[in-house]
XYZ file of C-alpha atoms in Angstrom:
342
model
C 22.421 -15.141 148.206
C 23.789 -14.523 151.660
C 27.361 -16.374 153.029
C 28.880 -16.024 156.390
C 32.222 -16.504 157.447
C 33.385 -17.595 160.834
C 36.685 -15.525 162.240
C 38.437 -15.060 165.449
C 36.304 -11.532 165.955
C 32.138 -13.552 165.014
C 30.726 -14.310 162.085
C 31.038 -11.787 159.008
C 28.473 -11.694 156.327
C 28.720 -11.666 152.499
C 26.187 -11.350 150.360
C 27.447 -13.110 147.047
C 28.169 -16.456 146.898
C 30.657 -18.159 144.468
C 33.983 -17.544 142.938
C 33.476 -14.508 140.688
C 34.681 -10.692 142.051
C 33.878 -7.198 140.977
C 36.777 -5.538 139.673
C 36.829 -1.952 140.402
C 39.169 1.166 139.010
C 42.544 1.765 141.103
C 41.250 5.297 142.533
C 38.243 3.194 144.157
C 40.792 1.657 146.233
C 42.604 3.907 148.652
C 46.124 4.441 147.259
C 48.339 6.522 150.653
C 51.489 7.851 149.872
C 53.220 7.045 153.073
C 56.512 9.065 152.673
C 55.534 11.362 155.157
C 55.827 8.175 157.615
C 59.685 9.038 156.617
C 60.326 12.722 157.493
C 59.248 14.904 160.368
C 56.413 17.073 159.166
C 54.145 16.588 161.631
C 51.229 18.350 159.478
C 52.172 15.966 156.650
C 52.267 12.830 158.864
C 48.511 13.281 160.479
C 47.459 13.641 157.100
C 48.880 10.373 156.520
C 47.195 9.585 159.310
C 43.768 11.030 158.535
C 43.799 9.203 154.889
C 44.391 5.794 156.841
C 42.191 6.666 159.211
C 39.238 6.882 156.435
C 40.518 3.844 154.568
C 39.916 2.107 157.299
C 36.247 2.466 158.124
C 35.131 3.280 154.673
C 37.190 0.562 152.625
C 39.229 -1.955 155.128
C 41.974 -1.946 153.307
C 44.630 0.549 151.541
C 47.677 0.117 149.143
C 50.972 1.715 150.365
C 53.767 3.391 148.054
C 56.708 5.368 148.566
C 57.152 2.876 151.639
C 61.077 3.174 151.355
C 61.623 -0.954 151.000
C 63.994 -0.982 148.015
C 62.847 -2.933 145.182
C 65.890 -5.067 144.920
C 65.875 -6.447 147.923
C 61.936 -7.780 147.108
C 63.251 -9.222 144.184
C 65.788 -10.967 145.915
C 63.181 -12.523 148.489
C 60.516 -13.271 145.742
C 63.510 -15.120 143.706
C 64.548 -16.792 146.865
C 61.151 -18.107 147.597
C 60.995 -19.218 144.233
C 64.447 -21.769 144.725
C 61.954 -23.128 147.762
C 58.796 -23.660 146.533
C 60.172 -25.487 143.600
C 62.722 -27.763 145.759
C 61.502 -31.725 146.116
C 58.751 -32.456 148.423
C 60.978 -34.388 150.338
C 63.239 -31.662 151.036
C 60.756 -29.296 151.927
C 59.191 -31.571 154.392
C 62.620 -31.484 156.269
C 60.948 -28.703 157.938
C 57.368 -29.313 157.916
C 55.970 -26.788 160.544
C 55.446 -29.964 162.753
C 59.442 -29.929 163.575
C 59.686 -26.766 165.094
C 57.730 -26.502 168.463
C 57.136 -22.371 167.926
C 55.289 -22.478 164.769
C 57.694 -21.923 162.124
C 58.632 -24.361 158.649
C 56.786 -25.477 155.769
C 52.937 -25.857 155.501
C 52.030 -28.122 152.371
C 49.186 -28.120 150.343
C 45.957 -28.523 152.301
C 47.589 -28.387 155.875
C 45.808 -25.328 156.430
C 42.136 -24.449 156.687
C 41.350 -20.666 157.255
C 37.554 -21.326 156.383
C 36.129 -23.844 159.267
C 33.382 -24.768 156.223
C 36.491 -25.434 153.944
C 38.167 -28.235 152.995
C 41.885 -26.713 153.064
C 43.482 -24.664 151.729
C 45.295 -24.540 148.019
C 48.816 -23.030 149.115
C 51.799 -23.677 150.208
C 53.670 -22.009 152.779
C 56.697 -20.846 154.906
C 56.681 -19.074 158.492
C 59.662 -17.426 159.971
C 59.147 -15.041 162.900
C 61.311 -13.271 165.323
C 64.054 -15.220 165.770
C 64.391 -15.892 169.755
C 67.205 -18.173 171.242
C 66.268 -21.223 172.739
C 67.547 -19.711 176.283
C 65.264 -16.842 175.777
C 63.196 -16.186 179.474
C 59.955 -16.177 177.158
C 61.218 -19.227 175.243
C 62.187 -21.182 178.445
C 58.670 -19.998 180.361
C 56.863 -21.621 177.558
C 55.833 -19.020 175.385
C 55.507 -21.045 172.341
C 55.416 -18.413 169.641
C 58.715 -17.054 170.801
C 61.848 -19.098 169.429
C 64.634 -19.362 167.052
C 63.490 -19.942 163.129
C 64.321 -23.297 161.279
C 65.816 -22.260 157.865
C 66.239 -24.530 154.245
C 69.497 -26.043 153.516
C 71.699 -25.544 150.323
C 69.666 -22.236 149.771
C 73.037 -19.684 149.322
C 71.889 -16.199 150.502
C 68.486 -17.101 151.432
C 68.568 -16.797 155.297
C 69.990 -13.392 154.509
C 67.512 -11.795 152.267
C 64.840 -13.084 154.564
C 66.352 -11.616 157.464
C 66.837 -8.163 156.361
C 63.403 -8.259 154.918
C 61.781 -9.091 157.882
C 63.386 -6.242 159.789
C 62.900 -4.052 156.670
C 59.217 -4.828 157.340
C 59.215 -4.186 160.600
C 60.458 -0.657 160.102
C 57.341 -0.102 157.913
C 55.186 -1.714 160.442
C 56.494 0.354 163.174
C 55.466 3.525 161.035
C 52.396 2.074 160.349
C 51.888 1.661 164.473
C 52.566 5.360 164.410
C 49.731 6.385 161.468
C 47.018 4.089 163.381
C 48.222 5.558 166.541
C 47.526 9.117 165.058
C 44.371 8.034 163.496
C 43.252 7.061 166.975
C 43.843 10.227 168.128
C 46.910 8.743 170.342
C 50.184 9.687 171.564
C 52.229 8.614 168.262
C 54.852 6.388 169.982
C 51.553 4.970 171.725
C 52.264 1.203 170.711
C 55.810 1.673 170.545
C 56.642 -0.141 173.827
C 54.030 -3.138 172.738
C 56.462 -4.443 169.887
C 59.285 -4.015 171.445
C 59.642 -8.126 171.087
C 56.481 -8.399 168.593
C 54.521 -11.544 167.306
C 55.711 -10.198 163.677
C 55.583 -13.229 161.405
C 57.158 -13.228 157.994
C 54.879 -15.698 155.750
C 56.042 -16.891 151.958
C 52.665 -17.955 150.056
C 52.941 -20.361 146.415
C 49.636 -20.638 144.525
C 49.230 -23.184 142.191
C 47.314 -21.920 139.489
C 43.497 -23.436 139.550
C 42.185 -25.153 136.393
C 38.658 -25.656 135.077
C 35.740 -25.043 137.699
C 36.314 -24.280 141.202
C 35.032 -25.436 144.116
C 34.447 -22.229 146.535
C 35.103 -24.806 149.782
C 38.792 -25.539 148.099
C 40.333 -22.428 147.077
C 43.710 -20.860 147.306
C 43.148 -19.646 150.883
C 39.317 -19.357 152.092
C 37.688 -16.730 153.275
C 39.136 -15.484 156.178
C 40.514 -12.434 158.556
C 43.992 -11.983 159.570
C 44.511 -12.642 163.428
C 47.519 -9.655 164.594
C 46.865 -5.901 164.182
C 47.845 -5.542 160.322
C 48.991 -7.245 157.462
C 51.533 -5.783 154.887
C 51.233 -7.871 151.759
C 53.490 -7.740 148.571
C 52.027 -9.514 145.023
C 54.024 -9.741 142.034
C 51.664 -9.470 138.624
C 49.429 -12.685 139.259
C 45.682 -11.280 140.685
C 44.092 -13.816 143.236
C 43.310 -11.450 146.340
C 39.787 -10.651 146.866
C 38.412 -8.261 149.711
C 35.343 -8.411 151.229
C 34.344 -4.776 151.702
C 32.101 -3.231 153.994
C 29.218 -3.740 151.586
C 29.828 -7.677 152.326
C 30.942 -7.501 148.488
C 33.694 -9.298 146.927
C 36.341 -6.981 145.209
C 39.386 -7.864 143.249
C 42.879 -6.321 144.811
C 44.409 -6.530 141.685
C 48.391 -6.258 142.324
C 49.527 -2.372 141.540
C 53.646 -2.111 140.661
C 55.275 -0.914 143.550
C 53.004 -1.071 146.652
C 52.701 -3.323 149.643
C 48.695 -4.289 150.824
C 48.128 -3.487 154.271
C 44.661 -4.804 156.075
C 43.376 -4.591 159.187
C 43.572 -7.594 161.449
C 41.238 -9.029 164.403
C 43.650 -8.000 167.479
C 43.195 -3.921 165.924
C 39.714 -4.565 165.627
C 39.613 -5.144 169.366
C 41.455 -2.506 170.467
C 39.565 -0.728 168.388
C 36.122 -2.018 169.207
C 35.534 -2.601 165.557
C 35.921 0.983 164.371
C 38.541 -0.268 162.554
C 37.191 -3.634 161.543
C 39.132 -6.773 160.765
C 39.611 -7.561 156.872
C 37.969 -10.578 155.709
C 39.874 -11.699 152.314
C 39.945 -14.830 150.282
C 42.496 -16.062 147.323
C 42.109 -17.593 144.075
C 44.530 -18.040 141.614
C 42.681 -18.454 138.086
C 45.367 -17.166 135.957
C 47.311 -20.224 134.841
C 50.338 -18.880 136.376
C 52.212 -19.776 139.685
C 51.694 -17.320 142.242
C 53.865 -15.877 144.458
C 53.203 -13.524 147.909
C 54.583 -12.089 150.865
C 52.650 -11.618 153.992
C 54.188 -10.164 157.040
C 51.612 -10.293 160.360
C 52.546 -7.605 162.556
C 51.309 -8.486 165.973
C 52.509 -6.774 169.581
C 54.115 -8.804 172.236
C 53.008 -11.905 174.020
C 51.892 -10.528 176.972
C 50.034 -7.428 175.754
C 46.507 -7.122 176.924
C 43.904 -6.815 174.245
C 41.406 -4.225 176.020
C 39.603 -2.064 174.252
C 40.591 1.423 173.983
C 38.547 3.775 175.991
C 38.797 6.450 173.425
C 36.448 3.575 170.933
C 33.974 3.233 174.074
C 30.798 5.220 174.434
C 27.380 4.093 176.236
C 25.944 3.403 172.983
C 28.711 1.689 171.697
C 29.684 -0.708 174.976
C 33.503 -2.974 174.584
C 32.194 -5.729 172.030
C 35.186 -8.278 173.068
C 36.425 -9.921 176.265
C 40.328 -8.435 176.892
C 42.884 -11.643 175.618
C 46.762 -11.242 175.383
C 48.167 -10.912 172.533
C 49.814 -15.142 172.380
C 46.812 -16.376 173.801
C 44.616 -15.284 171.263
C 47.231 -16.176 168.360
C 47.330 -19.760 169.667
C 43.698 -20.082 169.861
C 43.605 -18.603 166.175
C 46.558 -21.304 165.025
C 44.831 -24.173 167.203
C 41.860 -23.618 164.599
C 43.928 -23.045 161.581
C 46.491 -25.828 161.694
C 46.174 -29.522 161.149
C 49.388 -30.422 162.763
C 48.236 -28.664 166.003
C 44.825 -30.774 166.313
């Protein structure tokens, strides 16, 4: 039975309805050692490139190791987000996303719909970004997404890890620029001067396990793609993530020791005129076990022009999307997503 899903970038289709998906062997799912991304082989890196490159038309989505993010310091923020999640309601609402007029806080339970068919979404959350004083130009010229974080109180050493895991993960993102840059057949610092001052948001995900029969139109996070170029994901042990590949066929992303998920977001897909195609993905947590996630959405400034890239233009295959900046077509994205902003 055919599905569709409704994202930023048109509808997708899927051609299995329900809860259930296939789980496939680890070598089906592109595994790219990325510590070439470290050294200076320039042979070695376009290979990287090349294998990404692939990944992302054949699959839409890859695994990561040898990434150079020390294990201890995930740890840390997993153990962190932990002391969160399990503080009182009351305490978390403190900084209910609501609070903060730049999109960061806490998102409870149901606050968020990624699935316009849905009827929210099972997860809690917690948004940080780059943290921009209040006096900022951008700040002070109303560009909303740009502004200083709001942090939890009585939390010792959490503001810390978070901080130097955000910037940790924006070191990986910035190679990962580089390997879709080469891919493209680019200059390799070619969006180096776009995130400069990105739209890089640092997300912490809890899943409450789900019980007895499940309701597709309430699940941990619906069906949905990501809105900024890329997403580099970290699980812990506890499978939810499914992928919908280009088959329109649910697969299970089970969690591999070690590696961050990266997928491919909408703004990519434009620049790319879908040769790289957006990721649509969907969560359910059936284990009987909390669930814990990172999600950092790596996004380039405010005022960067969508526009597709001429190199992804040819008469047959004509610019599919209208050019956007970047922060306009976030907010249009988060004025769908988020109850608080209806």
């Amino acid at each position: 039975m055919m599905g569709n899903v409704q994202t930023g970038n048109g509808i997708r289709h899927i051609l299995s309805s329900g809860t259930e998906a296939t789980q496939i062997p680890f070598e089906a799912i592109p595994i790219i050692d990325f510590a070439p991304m470290q050294g200076t082989d320039a042979i070695a890196r376009q290979r990287v490139a090349n294998d990404l490159c692939k990944a992302c038309i054949q699959v839409g989505f890859f695994y990561i190791k040898n990434h150079g993010i020390d294990q201890s310091l995930v740890e840390d923020v997993f153990s962190q987000s932990r002391h969160f999640f399990r503080r009182p309601f009351e305490e978390k609402m403190r900084i209910h996303i609501s609070k903060s007029s730049h999109h960061r806080g806490y998102v409870p339970l149901l606050e968020e719909n990624t699935d316009p068919t849905a009827r929210g979404d099972l997860h809690e959350a917690l948004d940080f970004a780059l943290d921009v004083p209040a006096d900022d130009p951008d700040v002070v010229a109303g560009k909303s997404l740009y502004g200083p974080n709001v942090w939890p109180e009585n939390l010792p050493g959490f503001q810390a890890a978070m901080d130097r895991y955000y910037w940790e993960l924006y070191e990986l993102g910035r190679k990962i620029f580089q390997a879709f840059a080469l891919a493209l057949e680019l200059p390799e610092d070619f969006f180096e001067a776009k995130i400069q001052k990105p739209l890089a948001q640092l997300r912490l995900l809890y899943y409450p396990p789900q019980e007895g029969p499940i309701d597709e139109k309430q699940i941990g996070i619906g069906a949905h793609s990501d809105y900024e170029c890329f997403t580099i994901l970290r699980q812990e042990d506890v499978p939810a993530l499914q992928v919908l590949n280009s088959e329109g066929k649910w697969i299970s992303a089970v969690p591999i020791p070690g590696t961050f998920i990266v997928n491919v977001g909408d703004q990519m897909a434009r620049w790319t005129n879908d040769l790289f195609s957006s990721t649509v993905h969907r969560a359910i947590n059936r284990s009987g076990q909390e669930r814990y996630a990172t999600a950092y959405f790596f996004g380039p400034h405010y005022d960067t022009l969508l526009e597709t890239l001429p190199n992804c233009v040819t008469p047959q295959n004509p610019p599919k999307y209208q050019p956007i900046t970047s922060g306009d077509y976030i907010l249009s994205r988060f004025n769908e997503t988020f109850s608080y902003r209806k």
